Amino acid sequence: MSLEVNIGKRRNILEIGPENASQVILSSPVLNEGDLESLLKDSQLKPQVLHTFFDITKGIDGSLEKALNKLCDAADEAVRNGSQLLILSDRSEAL
C-alpha cells in the first residue's frame, strides 16, 4: 500500500511528452505548513484557497446549505479558470 499522492492534470499515460511530467508527487496525503506553502506557490497548479466557514448569526442567509452552494460555485469557477489544486480552509485569516 502506498500513501503517495499525485497532484495536477493527468494526461494520457500512453502518450509521451513533457506535459505528462507536470504533476507534483507527495509522499503522503498529510501536509505540514512547509508543504502547503510550497504548493500555494506552484504557478502550474494555480492553487485556489476556498474558505469553508460561514456566519450562523445571519439566520437563513448564513445557512449551511447556502454556504455549501457558494463553496461549490467558487470551486467550479476556480477550475474553469485553470486551477488544478483547491484548498479548503477553515481559517478565518488568509493562508
Short mmCIF file of C-alpha atoms in Angstrom, two decimals:
data_model
loop_
_atom_site.label_atom_id
_atom_site.label_comp_id
_atom_site.label_asym_id
_atom_site.label_seq_id
_atom_site.Cartn_x
_atom_site.Cartn_y
_atom_site.Cartn_z
CA MET A 1 0.00 0.00 0.00
CA SER A 2 1.26 3.45 -0.87
CA LEU A 3 0.32 6.83 0.59
CA GLU A 4 1.80 8.62 -2.44
CA VAL A 5 -0.45 11.30 -3.93
CA ASN A 6 -0.18 12.89 -7.37
CA ILE A 7 -1.49 16.45 -7.82
CA GLY A 8 -2.06 18.05 -11.20
CA LYS A 9 -3.60 17.25 -14.56
CA ARG A 10 -3.45 13.64 -15.60
CA ARG A 11 -2.76 13.20 -19.25
CA ASN A 12 -2.90 10.10 -21.41
CA ILE A 13 -0.20 7.83 -19.95
CA LEU A 14 0.22 6.16 -23.35
CA GLU A 15 1.41 9.39 -24.98
CA ILE A 16 4.97 10.52 -24.41
CA GLY A 17 5.51 14.23 -23.82
CA PRO A 18 6.66 16.85 -21.32
CA GLU A 19 3.08 17.71 -20.35
CA ASN A 20 2.84 14.26 -18.73
CA ALA A 21 5.55 15.25 -16.24
CA SER A 22 3.76 18.29 -14.82
CA GLN A 23 2.45 16.65 -11.67
CA VAL A 24 3.55 17.14 -8.09
CA ILE A 25 4.13 13.89 -6.24
CA LEU A 26 3.65 13.90 -2.48
CA SER A 27 4.86 11.03 -0.30
CA SER A 28 1.81 11.42 1.98
CA PRO A 29 -1.66 13.00 1.81
CA VAL A 30 -0.90 14.72 5.13
CA LEU A 31 0.83 18.08 4.63
CA ASN A 32 2.86 20.20 7.01
CA GLU A 33 2.95 24.00 6.79
CA GLY A 34 6.06 23.98 4.58
CA ASP A 35 4.49 21.55 2.10
CA LEU A 36 1.33 23.64 1.95
CA GLU A 37 3.27 26.87 1.36
CA SER A 38 5.24 25.22 -1.45
CA LEU A 39 2.03 24.07 -3.13
CA LEU A 40 0.50 27.55 -2.77
CA LYS A 41 3.47 28.97 -4.71
CA ASP A 42 3.25 26.47 -7.58
CA SER A 43 2.31 28.52 -10.65
CA GLN A 44 1.42 25.48 -12.77
CA LEU A 45 -1.13 24.18 -10.28
CA LYS A 46 -2.70 27.63 -9.89
CA PRO A 47 -3.85 26.82 -6.36
CA GLN A 48 -7.01 28.43 -5.05
CA VAL A 49 -7.92 28.69 -1.36
CA LEU A 50 -11.64 28.32 -0.69
CA HIS A 51 -12.91 29.28 2.74
CA THR A 52 -15.41 26.92 4.35
CA PHE A 53 -16.62 28.97 7.28
CA PHE A 54 -20.00 30.71 7.40
CA ASP A 55 -21.83 33.01 9.78
CA ILE A 56 -24.66 31.23 11.59
CA THR A 57 -25.78 34.50 13.18
CA LYS A 58 -27.16 35.56 9.78
CA GLY A 59 -30.01 33.07 10.06
CA ILE A 60 -31.23 31.68 6.75
CA ASP A 61 -28.79 33.89 4.80
CA GLY A 62 -25.93 32.21 6.66
CA SER A 63 -27.28 28.67 6.33
CA LEU A 64 -25.07 25.66 5.74
CA GLU A 65 -26.91 24.86 2.51
CA LYS A 66 -26.25 28.32 1.08
CA ALA A 67 -22.63 28.21 2.22
CA LEU A 68 -22.14 24.83 0.51
CA ASN A 69 -23.74 26.12 -2.70
CA LYS A 70 -21.46 29.15 -2.59
CA LEU A 71 -18.43 26.91 -2.00
CA CYS A 72 -19.38 24.67 -4.94
CA ASP A 73 -19.82 27.70 -7.20
CA ALA A 74 -16.41 29.07 -6.14
CA ALA A 75 -14.78 25.68 -6.78
CA ASP A 76 -16.42 25.41 -10.20
CA GLU A 77 -15.24 28.91 -11.14
CA ALA A 78 -11.69 28.23 -9.91
CA VAL A 79 -11.42 25.05 -12.00
CA ARG A 80 -12.85 26.80 -15.06
CA ASN A 81 -10.16 29.47 -14.59
CA GLY A 82 -7.41 26.83 -14.66
CA SER A 83 -6.88 25.93 -11.02
CA GLN A 84 -5.67 22.36 -10.55
CA LEU A 85 -5.49 22.49 -6.77
CA LEU A 86 -8.33 23.54 -4.47
CA ILE A 87 -7.51 24.02 -0.80
CA LEU A 88 -10.46 24.04 1.59
CA SER A 89 -9.65 26.20 4.59
CA ASP A 90 -11.45 26.65 7.89
CA ARG A 91 -9.14 29.50 8.92
CA SER A 92 -10.56 32.98 9.23
CA GLU A 93 -7.23 34.51 8.15
CA ALA A 94 -5.74 34.15 4.67
CA LEU A 95 -3.29 31.33 4.02
#
